[in-house]
CSV table of N, CA and C in Angstrom, one decimal:
chain,number,residue,atom,x,y,z
C,246,MET,N,-22.3,-9.7,31.4
C,246,MET,CA,-21.8,-8.4,31.1
C,246,MET,C,-20.3,-8.5,30.9
C,247,ALA,N,-19.8,-7.8,29.9
C,247,ALA,CA,-18.4,-7.9,29.6
C,247,ALA,C,-17.6,-7.1,30.6
C,248,SER,N,-16.4,-7.6,31.0
C,248,SER,CA,-15.6,-6.9,32.0
C,248,SER,C,-14.4,-6.2,31.2
C,249,MET,N,-13.7,-5.3,31.9
C,249,MET,CA,-12.7,-4.6,31.3
C,249,MET,C,-11.5,-5.5,30.8
C,250,SER,N,-11.4,-6.7,31.3
C,250,SER,CA,-10.4,-7.6,30.9
C,250,SER,C,-10.8,-8.5,29.7
C,251,ASP,N,-12.1,-8.4,29.3
C,251,ASP,CA,-12.6,-9.2,28.2
C,251,ASP,C,-11.9,-8.7,26.9
C,252,PRO,N,-11.4,-9.7,26.1
C,252,PRO,CA,-10.7,-9.3,24.9
C,252,PRO,C,-11.6,-8.5,23.9
C,253,LEU,N,-12.9,-8.7,24.0
C,253,LEU,CA,-13.8,-7.9,23.1
C,253,LEU,C,-13.9,-6.5,23.5
C,254,VAL,N,-13.7,-6.2,24.8
C,254,VAL,CA,-13.7,-4.9,25.3
C,254,VAL,C,-12.3,-4.2,25.1
C,255,VAL,N,-11.3,-5.0,25.4
C,255,VAL,CA,-9.9,-4.5,25.2
C,255,VAL,C,-9.7,-4.2,23.7
C,256,GLY,N,-10.2,-5.0,22.8
C,256,GLY,CA,-10.0,-4.8,21.3
C,256,GLY,C,-11.1,-3.8,20.8
C,257,ARG,N,-11.9,-3.2,21.6
C,257,ARG,CA,-12.9,-2.2,21.2
C,257,ARG,C,-13.9,-2.8,20.3
C,258,VAL,N,-14.1,-4.1,20.3
C,258,VAL,CA,-15.2,-4.7,19.5
C,258,VAL,C,-16.5,-4.3,20.2
C,259,ILE,N,-16.5,-4.5,21.6
C,259,ILE,CA,-17.6,-3.9,22.4
C,259,ILE,C,-17.4,-2.4,22.4
C,260,GLY,N,-18.4,-1.7,21.8
C,260,GLY,CA,-18.3,-0.3,21.7
C,260,GLY,C,-18.3,0.1,20.2
C,261,ASP,N,-17.3,-0.4,19.4
C,261,ASP,CA,-17.3,0.0,18.0
C,261,ASP,C,-18.3,-0.8,17.2
C,262,VAL,N,-18.5,-2.1,17.5
C,262,VAL,CA,-19.3,-2.9,16.7
C,262,VAL,C,-20.6,-3.4,17.5
C,263,LEU,N,-20.4,-3.8,18.7
C,263,LEU,CA,-21.4,-4.4,19.5
C,263,LEU,C,-21.6,-3.7,20.8
C,264,ASP,N,-22.8,-3.9,21.4
C,264,ASP,CA,-23.1,-3.5,22.7
C,264,ASP,C,-22.6,-4.6,23.6
C,265,SER,N,-22.5,-4.4,24.9
C,265,SER,CA,-22.0,-5.4,25.8
C,265,SER,C,-23.1,-6.5,25.9
C,266,PHE,N,-22.6,-7.8,25.9
C,266,PHE,CA,-23.5,-8.9,25.9
C,266,PHE,C,-22.9,-10.0,26.7
C,267,THR,N,-23.7,-11.0,27.1
C,267,THR,CA,-23.2,-12.2,27.8
C,267,THR,C,-23.2,-13.3,26.8
C,268,PRO,N,-22.0,-13.9,26.5
C,268,PRO,CA,-22.0,-15.0,25.5
C,268,PRO,C,-22.9,-16.2,26.1
C,269,THR,N,-23.7,-16.8,25.2
C,269,THR,CA,-24.5,-17.9,25.6
C,269,THR,C,-24.3,-19.2,24.8
C,270,SER,N,-23.6,-19.0,23.6
C,270,SER,CA,-23.4,-20.2,22.8
C,270,SER,C,-22.4,-21.1,23.4
C,271,LYS,N,-22.7,-22.4,23.5
C,271,LYS,CA,-21.8,-23.3,24.1
C,271,LYS,C,-20.5,-23.5,23.2
C,272,VAL,N,-20.7,-23.6,21.9
C,272,VAL,CA,-19.6,-23.8,21.0
C,272,VAL,C,-19.7,-22.8,19.8
C,273,PHE,N,-18.7,-22.0,19.6
C,273,PHE,CA,-18.6,-21.1,18.5
C,273,PHE,C,-17.1,-21.1,18.1
C,274,VAL,N,-16.7,-21.9,17.1
C,274,VAL,CA,-15.3,-22.0,16.7
C,274,VAL,C,-15.2,-21.6,15.2
C,275,VAL,N,-14.3,-20.7,15.0
C,275,VAL,CA,-14.0,-20.2,13.6
C,275,VAL,C,-12.5,-20.7,13.3
C,276,THR,N,-12.4,-21.5,12.2
C,276,THR,CA,-11.1,-22.1,11.8
C,276,THR,C,-10.9,-21.9,10.3
C,277,TYR,N,-9.8,-21.4,10.0
C,277,TYR,CA,-9.4,-21.3,8.6
C,277,TYR,C,-8.8,-22.6,8.1
C,278,CYS,N,-8.7,-22.8,6.8
C,278,CYS,CA,-8.3,-24.1,6.2
C,278,CYS,C,-6.9,-24.6,6.6
C,279,ASN,N,-6.1,-23.7,7.1
C,279,ASN,CA,-4.8,-24.1,7.5
C,279,ASN,C,-4.8,-24.6,9.0
C,280,ASN,N,-6.1,-24.9,9.5
C,280,ASN,CA,-6.3,-25.4,10.8
C,280,ASN,C,-5.9,-24.4,11.9
C,281,LYS,N,-6.0,-23.1,11.5
C,281,LYS,CA,-5.7,-22.0,12.5
C,281,LYS,C,-7.0,-21.5,13.0
C,282,GLN,N,-7.2,-21.7,14.3
C,282,GLN,CA,-8.5,-21.3,15.0
C,282,GLN,C,-8.3,-19.8,15.3
C,283,VAL,N,-9.4,-19.1,15.1
C,283,VAL,CA,-9.5,-17.7,15.5
C,283,VAL,C,-9.7,-17.5,17.0
C,284,PHE,N,-8.7,-16.8,17.6
C,284,PHE,CA,-8.9,-16.4,19.0
C,284,PHE,C,-8.8,-14.9,19.0
C,285,ASN,N,-9.5,-14.3,20.0
C,285,ASN,CA,-9.6,-12.8,20.1
C,285,ASN,C,-8.3,-12.2,20.1
C,286,GLY,N,-8.1,-11.3,19.1
C,286,GLY,CA,-6.9,-10.4,19.1
C,286,GLY,C,-5.7,-11.0,18.4
C,287,HIS,N,-5.7,-12.3,18.0
C,287,HIS,CA,-4.6,-12.9,17.4
C,287,HIS,C,-4.5,-12.4,16.0
C,288,GLU,N,-3.2,-12.4,15.4
C,288,GLU,CA,-3.0,-11.8,14.1
C,288,GLU,C,-2.9,-13.0,13.1
C,289,PHE,N,-3.6,-12.7,11.9
C,289,PHE,CA,-3.5,-13.6,10.8
C,289,PHE,C,-2.9,-12.8,9.6
C,290,TYR,N,-2.1,-13.5,8.8
C,290,TYR,CA,-1.7,-12.9,7.5
C,290,TYR,C,-2.9,-12.9,6.6
C,291,PRO,N,-3.1,-11.9,5.7
C,291,PRO,CA,-4.2,-11.9,4.8
C,291,PRO,C,-4.1,-13.2,3.9
C,292,SER,N,-2.9,-13.6,3.6
C,292,SER,CA,-2.8,-14.8,2.7
C,292,SER,C,-3.3,-16.1,3.4
C,293,ALA,N,-3.5,-16.1,4.7
C,293,ALA,CA,-4.0,-17.2,5.4
C,293,ALA,C,-5.5,-17.3,5.5
C,294,VAL,N,-6.2,-16.2,5.1
C,294,VAL,CA,-7.6,-16.1,5.2
C,294,VAL,C,-8.3,-15.9,3.9
C,295,THR,N,-7.8,-16.5,2.9
C,295,THR,CA,-8.3,-16.2,1.5
C,295,THR,C,-9.6,-17.0,1.2
C,296,THR,N,-9.8,-18.1,1.9
C,296,THR,CA,-11.0,-18.9,1.7
C,296,THR,C,-11.9,-18.8,3.0
C,297,ARG,N,-13.2,-18.9,2.8
C,297,ARG,CA,-14.0,-18.7,3.9
C,297,ARG,C,-13.7,-19.8,5.0
C,298,PRO,N,-13.8,-19.4,6.2
C,298,PRO,CA,-13.5,-20.4,7.3
C,298,PRO,C,-14.6,-21.4,7.6
C,299,ARG,N,-14.2,-22.4,8.3
C,299,ARG,CA,-15.2,-23.3,8.9
C,299,ARG,C,-15.7,-22.7,10.2
C,300,VAL,N,-17.0,-22.6,10.3
C,300,VAL,CA,-17.6,-22.0,11.5
C,300,VAL,C,-18.5,-23.0,12.2
C,301,GLU,N,-18.1,-23.5,13.3
C,301,GLU,CA,-18.8,-24.5,14.0
C,301,GLU,C,-19.7,-23.9,15.1
C,302,VAL,N,-21.0,-24.3,15.1
C,302,VAL,CA,-21.9,-23.7,16.0
C,302,VAL,C,-22.6,-24.9,16.7
C,303,GLN,N,-22.6,-24.9,18.0
C,303,GLN,CA,-23.3,-25.9,18.7
C,303,GLN,C,-24.0,-25.3,19.9
C,304,GLY,N,-25.1,-25.8,20.3
C,304,GLY,CA,-25.7,-25.2,21.5
C,304,GLY,C,-27.2,-25.2,21.2
C,305,GLY,N,-27.6,-26.0,20.3
C,305,GLY,CA,-29.0,-26.0,19.9
C,305,GLY,C,-29.4,-27.4,19.4
C,306,ASP,N,-30.4,-27.4,18.6
C,306,ASP,CA,-30.8,-28.7,17.9
C,306,ASP,C,-31.2,-28.3,16.5
C,307,LEU,N,-31.8,-29.2,15.8
C,307,LEU,CA,-32.1,-29.0,14.4
C,307,LEU,C,-33.2,-27.9,14.2
C,308,ARG,N,-33.8,-27.5,15.3
C,308,ARG,CA,-34.8,-26.4,15.2
C,308,ARG,C,-34.3,-25.1,15.6
C,309,THR,N,-33.0,-25.0,16.0
C,309,THR,CA,-32.3,-23.8,16.4
C,309,THR,C,-31.5,-23.3,15.3
C,310,PHE,N,-31.7,-22.0,14.9
C,310,PHE,CA,-30.9,-21.5,13.8
C,310,PHE,C,-30.2,-20.2,14.2
C,311,TYR,N,-29.1,-20.0,13.5
C,311,TYR,CA,-28.2,-18.8,13.8
C,311,TYR,C,-27.9,-18.0,12.6
C,312,THR,N,-27.5,-16.7,12.8
C,312,THR,CA,-27.1,-15.8,11.8
C,312,THR,C,-25.6,-15.5,12.1
C,313,LEU,N,-24.8,-15.5,11.1
C,313,LEU,CA,-23.4,-15.1,11.3
C,313,LEU,C,-23.1,-13.9,10.5
C,314,VAL,N,-22.4,-12.9,11.1
C,314,VAL,CA,-22.0,-11.7,10.4
C,314,VAL,C,-20.5,-11.5,10.6
C,315,MET,N,-19.8,-11.2,9.5
C,315,MET,CA,-18.4,-10.9,9.6
C,315,MET,C,-18.1,-9.5,9.1
C,316,THR,N,-17.6,-8.6,9.9
C,316,THR,CA,-17.3,-7.3,9.4
C,316,THR,C,-15.9,-6.8,9.8
C,317,ASP,N,-15.5,-5.7,9.1
C,317,ASP,CA,-14.2,-5.0,9.4
C,317,ASP,C,-14.6,-3.6,9.8
C,318,PRO,N,-14.5,-3.2,11.1
C,318,PRO,CA,-14.9,-1.9,11.5
C,318,PRO,C,-13.8,-0.8,11.3
C,319,ASP,N,-12.7,-1.2,10.6
C,319,ASP,CA,-11.6,-0.3,10.5
C,319,ASP,C,-11.3,0.1,9.0
C,320,VAL,N,-12.3,0.2,8.2
C,320,VAL,CA,-12.2,0.5,6.8
C,320,VAL,C,-12.4,2.0,6.5
C,321,PRO,N,-11.5,2.7,5.8
C,321,PRO,CA,-10.3,2.2,5.1
C,321,PRO,C,-9.1,2.0,6.0
C,322,GLY,N,-9.1,2.7,7.1
C,322,GLY,CA,-7.9,2.6,8.1
C,322,GLY,C,-8.4,2.8,9.5
C,323,PRO,N,-7.8,2.3,10.5
C,323,PRO,CA,-8.2,2.4,11.9
C,323,PRO,C,-8.2,3.9,12.4
C,324,SER,N,-7.4,4.7,11.8
C,324,SER,CA,-7.4,6.1,12.4
C,324,SER,C,-8.5,6.9,11.8
C,325,ASP,N,-9.1,6.5,10.7
C,325,ASP,CA,-10.3,7.2,10.1
C,325,ASP,C,-11.2,6.2,9.4
C,326,PRO,N,-11.9,5.5,10.2
C,326,PRO,CA,-12.7,4.4,9.6
C,326,PRO,C,-14.1,4.9,9.1
C,327,TYR,N,-14.0,5.8,8.1
C,327,TYR,CA,-15.3,6.5,7.7
C,327,TYR,C,-16.2,5.5,6.9
C,328,LEU,N,-15.7,4.4,6.5
C,328,LEU,CA,-16.6,3.4,5.8
C,328,LEU,C,-17.2,2.3,6.8
C,329,ARG,N,-16.9,2.5,8.1
C,329,ARG,CA,-17.3,1.6,9.1
C,329,ARG,C,-18.7,1.2,9.0
C,330,GLU,N,-19.0,0.0,9.1
C,330,GLU,CA,-18.3,-1.3,9.1
C,330,GLU,C,-18.4,-1.8,7.6
C,331,HIS,N,-17.4,-2.6,7.2
C,331,HIS,CA,-17.4,-3.2,5.9
C,331,HIS,C,-17.8,-4.7,6.1
C,332,LEU,N,-18.9,-5.1,5.4
C,332,LEU,CA,-19.4,-6.4,5.6
C,332,LEU,C,-18.6,-7.4,4.7
C,333,HIS,N,-18.1,-8.4,5.3
C,333,HIS,CA,-17.3,-9.4,4.6
C,333,HIS,C,-18.1,-10.7,4.4
C,334,TRP,N,-19.1,-11.0,5.2
C,334,TRP,CA,-19.8,-12.3,5.0
C,334,TRP,C,-21.0,-12.2,5.9
C,335,LEU,N,-22.1,-12.8,5.3
C,335,LEU,CA,-23.4,-12.9,6.0
C,335,LEU,C,-24.1,-14.2,5.7
C,336,VAL,N,-24.3,-15.1,6.7
C,336,VAL,CA,-24.9,-16.4,6.6
C,336,VAL,C,-26.0,-16.5,7.6
C,337,THR,N,-27.2,-16.9,7.1
C,337,THR,CA,-28.4,-17.1,8.0
C,337,THR,C,-28.8,-18.6,8.0
C,338,ASP,N,-29.7,-18.9,8.9
C,338,ASP,CA,-30.3,-20.2,9.0
C,338,ASP,C,-29.3,-21.3,9.1
C,339,ILE,N,-28.3,-21.1,10.0
C,339,ILE,CA,-27.3,-22.1,10.3
C,339,ILE,C,-27.8,-23.0,11.4
C,340,PRO,N,-28.0,-24.3,11.1
C,340,PRO,CA,-28.5,-25.2,12.1
C,340,PRO,C,-27.6,-25.2,13.4
C,341,GLY,N,-28.2,-25.3,14.5
C,341,GLY,CA,-27.5,-25.3,15.8
C,341,GLY,C,-26.6,-26.4,16.1
C,342,THR,N,-26.5,-27.4,15.2
C,342,THR,CA,-25.6,-28.5,15.5
C,342,THR,C,-24.6,-28.8,14.4
C,343,THR,N,-24.3,-27.7,13.7
C,343,THR,CA,-23.4,-27.9,12.5
C,343,THR,C,-22.5,-26.7,12.3
C,344,ASP,N,-22.1,-26.5,11.0
C,344,ASP,CA,-21.3,-25.4,10.7
C,344,ASP,C,-22.0,-24.5,9.6
C,345,ALA,N,-21.4,-23.3,9.3
C,345,ALA,CA,-22.0,-22.3,8.5
C,345,ALA,C,-22.2,-22.8,7.0
C,346,THR,N,-21.5,-23.8,6.6
C,346,THR,CA,-21.7,-24.3,5.2
C,346,THR,C,-23.1,-24.8,5.0
C,347,PHE,N,-23.8,-25.1,6.1
C,347,PHE,CA,-25.1,-25.6,6.0
C,347,PHE,C,-26.2,-24.5,6.1
C,348,GLY,N,-25.7,-23.3,6.2
C,348,GLY,CA,-26.6,-22.1,6.3
C,348,GLY,C,-26.9,-21.5,4.9
C,349,LYS,N,-27.6,-20.4,4.9
C,349,LYS,CA,-27.9,-19.7,3.6
C,349,LYS,C,-27.0,-18.5,3.5
C,350,GLU,N,-26.1,-18.6,2.5
C,350,GLU,CA,-25.1,-17.5,2.4
C,350,GLU,C,-25.8,-16.3,1.7
C,351,VAL,N,-26.1,-15.3,2.4
C,351,VAL,CA,-26.8,-14.1,1.9
C,351,VAL,C,-25.8,-13.1,1.2
C,352,VAL,N,-24.7,-12.9,1.8
C,352,VAL,CA,-23.6,-12.1,1.2
C,352,VAL,C,-22.3,-13.0,1.2
C,353,SER,N,-21.8,-13.3,0.0
C,353,SER,CA,-20.6,-14.2,-0.1
C,353,SER,C,-19.4,-13.7,0.6
C,354,TYR,N,-18.5,-14.6,1.0
C,354,TYR,CA,-17.3,-14.3,1.7
C,354,TYR,C,-16.4,-13.4,0.9
C,355,GLU,N,-15.9,-12.4,1.5
C,355,GLU,CA,-15.0,-11.5,0.8
C,355,GLU,C,-13.6,-11.5,1.5
C,356,ILE,N,-12.6,-11.7,0.8
C,356,ILE,CA,-11.2,-11.9,1.4
C,356,ILE,C,-10.8,-10.6,2.1
C,357,PRO,N,-10.4,-10.7,3.3
C,357,PRO,CA,-9.8,-9.5,4.0
C,357,PRO,C,-8.6,-8.9,3.3
C,358,ARG,N,-8.6,-7.6,3.0
C,358,ARG,CA,-7.5,-7.0,2.3
C,358,ARG,C,-7.2,-5.6,3.0
C,359,PRO,N,-6.7,-5.7,4.2
C,359,PRO,CA,-6.4,-4.4,4.8
C,359,PRO,C,-5.2,-3.6,4.1
C,360,ASN,N,-5.4,-2.3,3.9
C,360,ASN,CA,-4.4,-1.5,3.2
C,360,ASN,C,-3.6,-0.7,4.2
C,361,ILE,N,-4.3,-0.1,5.1
C,361,ILE,CA,-3.6,0.8,6.0
C,361,ILE,C,-3.9,0.4,7.5
C,362,GLY,N,-2.8,0.2,8.2
C,362,GLY,CA,-2.9,-0.1,9.6
C,362,GLY,C,-3.4,-1.5,9.9
C,363,ILE,N,-3.6,-1.8,11.2
C,363,ILE,CA,-4.1,-3.1,11.7
C,363,ILE,C,-5.6,-3.0,11.7
C,364,HIS,N,-6.2,-4.0,11.1
C,364,HIS,CA,-7.7,-4.1,11.0
C,364,HIS,C,-8.2,-5.2,11.9
C,365,ARG,N,-9.4,-5.0,12.5
C,365,ARG,CA,-10.1,-6.1,13.2
C,365,ARG,C,-11.1,-6.7,12.3
C,366,PHE,N,-11.2,-8.0,12.3
C,366,PHE,CA,-12.2,-8.7,11.5
C,366,PHE,C,-13.0,-9.5,12.5
C,367,VAL,N,-14.3,-9.1,12.6
C,367,VAL,CA,-15.2,-9.6,13.7
C,367,VAL,C,-16.2,-10.5,13.2
C,368,PHE,N,-16.3,-11.7,13.8
C,368,PHE,CA,-17.4,-12.7,13.6
C,368,PHE,C,-18.4,-12.6,14.7
C,369,VAL,N,-19.6,-12.4,14.4
C,369,VAL,CA,-20.7,-12.2,15.4
C,369,VAL,C,-21.8,-13.3,15.1
C,370,LEU,N,-22.2,-14.0,16.1
C,370,LEU,CA,-23.2,-15.0,16.0
C,370,LEU,C,-24.5,-14.6,16.8
C,371,PHE,N,-25.6,-14.6,16.1
C,371,PHE,CA,-26.9,-14.3,16.6
C,371,PHE,C,-27.8,-15.5,16.6
C,372,LYS,N,-28.6,-15.7,17.6
C,372,LYS,CA,-29.6,-16.8,17.6
C,372,LYS,C,-30.9,-16.3,17.0
C,373,GLN,N,-31.4,-17.0,16.0
C,373,GLN,CA,-32.6,-16.6,15.4
C,373,GLN,C,-33.8,-17.1,16.2
C,374,LYS,N,-35.0,-16.5,15.9
C,374,LYS,CA,-36.2,-17.0,16.6
C,374,LYS,C,-36.8,-18.2,15.8
C,375,GLY,N,-36.2,-18.5,14.7
C,375,GLY,CA,-36.7,-19.6,13.8
C,375,GLY,C,-36.1,-19.3,12.5
C,376,ARG,N,-36.5,-20.1,11.5
C,376,ARG,CA,-36.0,-19.8,10.1
C,376,ARG,C,-36.5,-18.4,9.7
C,377,GLN,N,-35.7,-17.6,9.1
C,377,GLN,CA,-36.2,-16.3,8.7
C,377,GLN,C,-35.4,-15.7,7.5
C,378,THR,N,-36.1,-14.8,6.9
C,378,THR,CA,-35.4,-14.1,5.8
C,378,THR,C,-35.0,-12.8,6.4
C,379,VAL,N,-33.7,-12.4,6.1
C,379,VAL,CA,-33.2,-11.2,6.7
C,379,VAL,C,-33.1,-10.1,5.6
C,380,THR,N,-33.1,-8.9,6.0
C,380,THR,CA,-32.9,-7.8,5.0
C,380,THR,C,-31.5,-7.9,4.4
C,381,THR,N,-31.5,-8.0,3.1
C,381,THR,CA,-30.2,-8.0,2.4
C,381,THR,C,-29.6,-6.6,2.3
C,382,PRO,N,-28.4,-6.4,2.8
C,382,PRO,CA,-27.7,-5.1,2.8
C,382,PRO,C,-27.6,-4.6,1.3
C,383,THR,N,-27.7,-3.4,1.1
C,383,THR,CA,-27.6,-2.8,-0.2
C,383,THR,C,-26.1,-2.5,-0.6
C,384,SER,N,-25.2,-2.5,0.4
C,384,SER,CA,-23.8,-2.2,0.2
C,384,SER,C,-23.0,-2.9,1.3
C,385,ARG,N,-21.8,-3.3,1.0
C,385,ARG,CA,-20.9,-3.8,2.0
C,385,ARG,C,-20.4,-2.7,2.9
C,386,ASP,N,-20.2,-1.5,2.4
C,386,ASP,CA,-19.7,-0.4,3.2
C,386,ASP,C,-20.8,0.2,4.0
C,387,HIS,N,-20.5,0.8,5.1
C,387,HIS,CA,-21.4,1.4,6.0
C,387,HIS,C,-22.4,0.4,6.6
C,388,PHE,N,-22.1,-0.8,6.7
C,388,PHE,CA,-22.9,-1.8,7.3
C,388,PHE,C,-22.8,-1.5,8.8
C,389,ASN,N,-23.9,-1.8,9.5
C,389,ASN,CA,-23.9,-1.6,11.0
C,389,ASN,C,-24.5,-2.9,11.6
C,390,THR,N,-23.7,-3.6,12.3
C,390,THR,CA,-24.1,-4.8,13.0
C,390,THR,C,-25.3,-4.6,13.9
C,391,ARG,N,-25.2,-3.6,14.8
C,391,ARG,CA,-26.3,-3.3,15.7
C,391,ARG,C,-27.6,-3.1,15.0
C,392,ARG,N,-27.6,-2.2,14.0
C,392,ARG,CA,-28.8,-1.9,13.2
C,392,ARG,C,-29.3,-3.1,12.5
C,393,PHE,N,-28.5,-3.9,11.9
C,393,PHE,CA,-28.9,-5.1,11.2
C,393,PHE,C,-29.6,-6.0,12.2
C,394,ALA,N,-29.0,-6.2,13.4
C,394,ALA,CA,-29.6,-7.1,14.4
C,394,ALA,C,-31.0,-6.6,14.8
C,395,ALA,N,-31.1,-5.3,15.0
C,395,ALA,CA,-32.4,-4.7,15.4
C,395,ALA,C,-33.4,-4.8,14.3
C,396,GLU,N,-33.1,-4.5,13.0
C,396,GLU,CA,-34.0,-4.6,11.9
C,396,GLU,C,-34.5,-6.0,11.6
C,397,ASN,N,-33.7,-7.0,12.0
C,397,ASN,CA,-34.1,-8.4,11.8
C,397,ASN,C,-34.5,-9.1,13.0
C,398,ASP,N,-34.7,-8.4,14.1
C,398,ASP,CA,-35.2,-8.9,15.4
C,398,ASP,C,-34.3,-10.1,15.9
C,399,LEU,N,-33.0,-9.8,15.9
C,399,LEU,CA,-32.0,-10.9,16.3
C,399,LEU,C,-31.6,-10.7,17.7
C,400,GLY,N,-31.8,-9.5,18.3
C,400,GLY,CA,-31.4,-9.3,19.7
C,400,GLY,C,-29.9,-9.2,19.8
C,401,LEU,N,-29.4,-9.4,21.0
C,401,LEU,CA,-28.0,-9.4,21.3
C,401,LEU,C,-27.3,-10.6,20.8
C,402,PRO,N,-26.0,-10.5,20.5
C,402,PRO,CA,-25.3,-11.7,20.0
C,402,PRO,C,-25.2,-12.8,21.1
C,403,VAL,N,-25.0,-14.0,20.7
C,403,VAL,CA,-24.7,-15.1,21.6
C,403,VAL,C,-23.2,-15.5,21.7
C,404,ALA,N,-22.5,-15.0,20.7
C,404,ALA,CA,-21.0,-15.2,20.7
C,404,ALA,C,-20.4,-14.2,19.7
C,405,ALA,N,-19.1,-14.0,19.9
C,405,ALA,CA,-18.3,-13.1,19.0
C,405,ALA,C,-16.8,-13.5,19.2
C,406,VAL,N,-16.1,-13.3,18.1
C,406,VAL,CA,-14.6,-13.5,18.1
C,406,VAL,C,-14.0,-12.6,17.0
C,407,PHE,N,-12.8,-12.2,17.2
C,407,PHE,CA,-12.2,-11.3,16.2
C,407,PHE,C,-10.7,-11.6,16.1
C,408,PHE,N,-10.2,-11.4,14.9
C,408,PHE,CA,-8.7,-11.4,14.7
C,408,PHE,C,-8.3,-10.1,14.0
C,409,ASN,N,-7.0,-9.9,14.1
C,409,ASN,CA,-6.3,-8.7,13.5
C,409,ASN,C,-5.6,-9.1,12.3
C,410,ALA,N,-5.5,-8.2,11.3
C,410,ALA,CA,-4.7,-8.4,10.1
C,410,ALA,C,-4.2,-7.1,9.6
C,411,GLN,N,-3.1,-7.1,9.0
C,411,GLN,CA,-2.5,-5.9,8.4
C,411,GLN,C,-2.0,-6.3,7.0
C,412,ARG,N,-1.7,-5.3,6.2
C,412,ARG,CA,-1.2,-5.5,4.9
C,412,ARG,C,0.1,-6.3,4.9
C,413,GLU,N,0.1,-7.3,4.0
C,413,GLU,CA,1.3,-8.2,4.0
C,413,GLU,C,2.3,-7.6,3.0
C,414,THR,N,3.5,-7.3,3.5
C,414,THR,CA,4.5,-6.8,2.6
C,414,THR,C,5.3,-8.1,2.1
C,415,ALA,N,6.1,-7.9,1.1
C,415,ALA,CA,6.9,-9.1,0.5
C,415,ALA,C,7.8,-9.6,1.6
C,416,ALA,N,8.3,-8.7,2.5
C,416,ALA,CA,9.2,-9.2,3.5
C,416,ALA,C,8.5,-10.0,4.6
C,417,ARG,N,7.2,-9.7,4.9
C,417,ARG,CA,6.4,-10.4,5.9
C,417,ARG,C,6.0,-11.7,5.4
C,418,ARG,N,5.9,-11.9,4.0
C,418,ARG,CA,5.5,-13.2,3.5
C,418,ARG,C,6.5,-14.3,3.6
C,419,ARG,N,7.8,-13.9,3.7
C,419,ARG,CA,8.9,-14.9,3.8
C,419,ARG,C,8.9,-15.7,5.0
């Protein structure tokens, strides 16, 4: 059960995107090509996250599979996120001893481009009951991680991590 000091609670990921859960994945590491690891609540410049990250998953064997969801719950802006959630990436059938590049990319990676305010970009990992075909979302907007997990019998997440990003001005790029 998540505590009030849990970064996922403080960052309102628990509540806005996910229900409270107990992480069970032994290793869930998200790293962008500049060798920058994603830690809860850290900020990344959009220019640093233009290519899909390496997502390492361990905690199973070759018969254990995972689903990865990446969303932005703050679209178009955090004060009025009426398009919540925006789906940025969806990968299934990730073997439990490898990274997401070995999974099935259902929805291709979309570069985070926050326009208004500070956005949270959330990676959620679910353990599958075996290899499975998931329902392909009809739109990236109005995606709902909880509903997606329920519709595809994924249960609660086994891990999650998020980073913050905001629009990069010319001055911030220097």
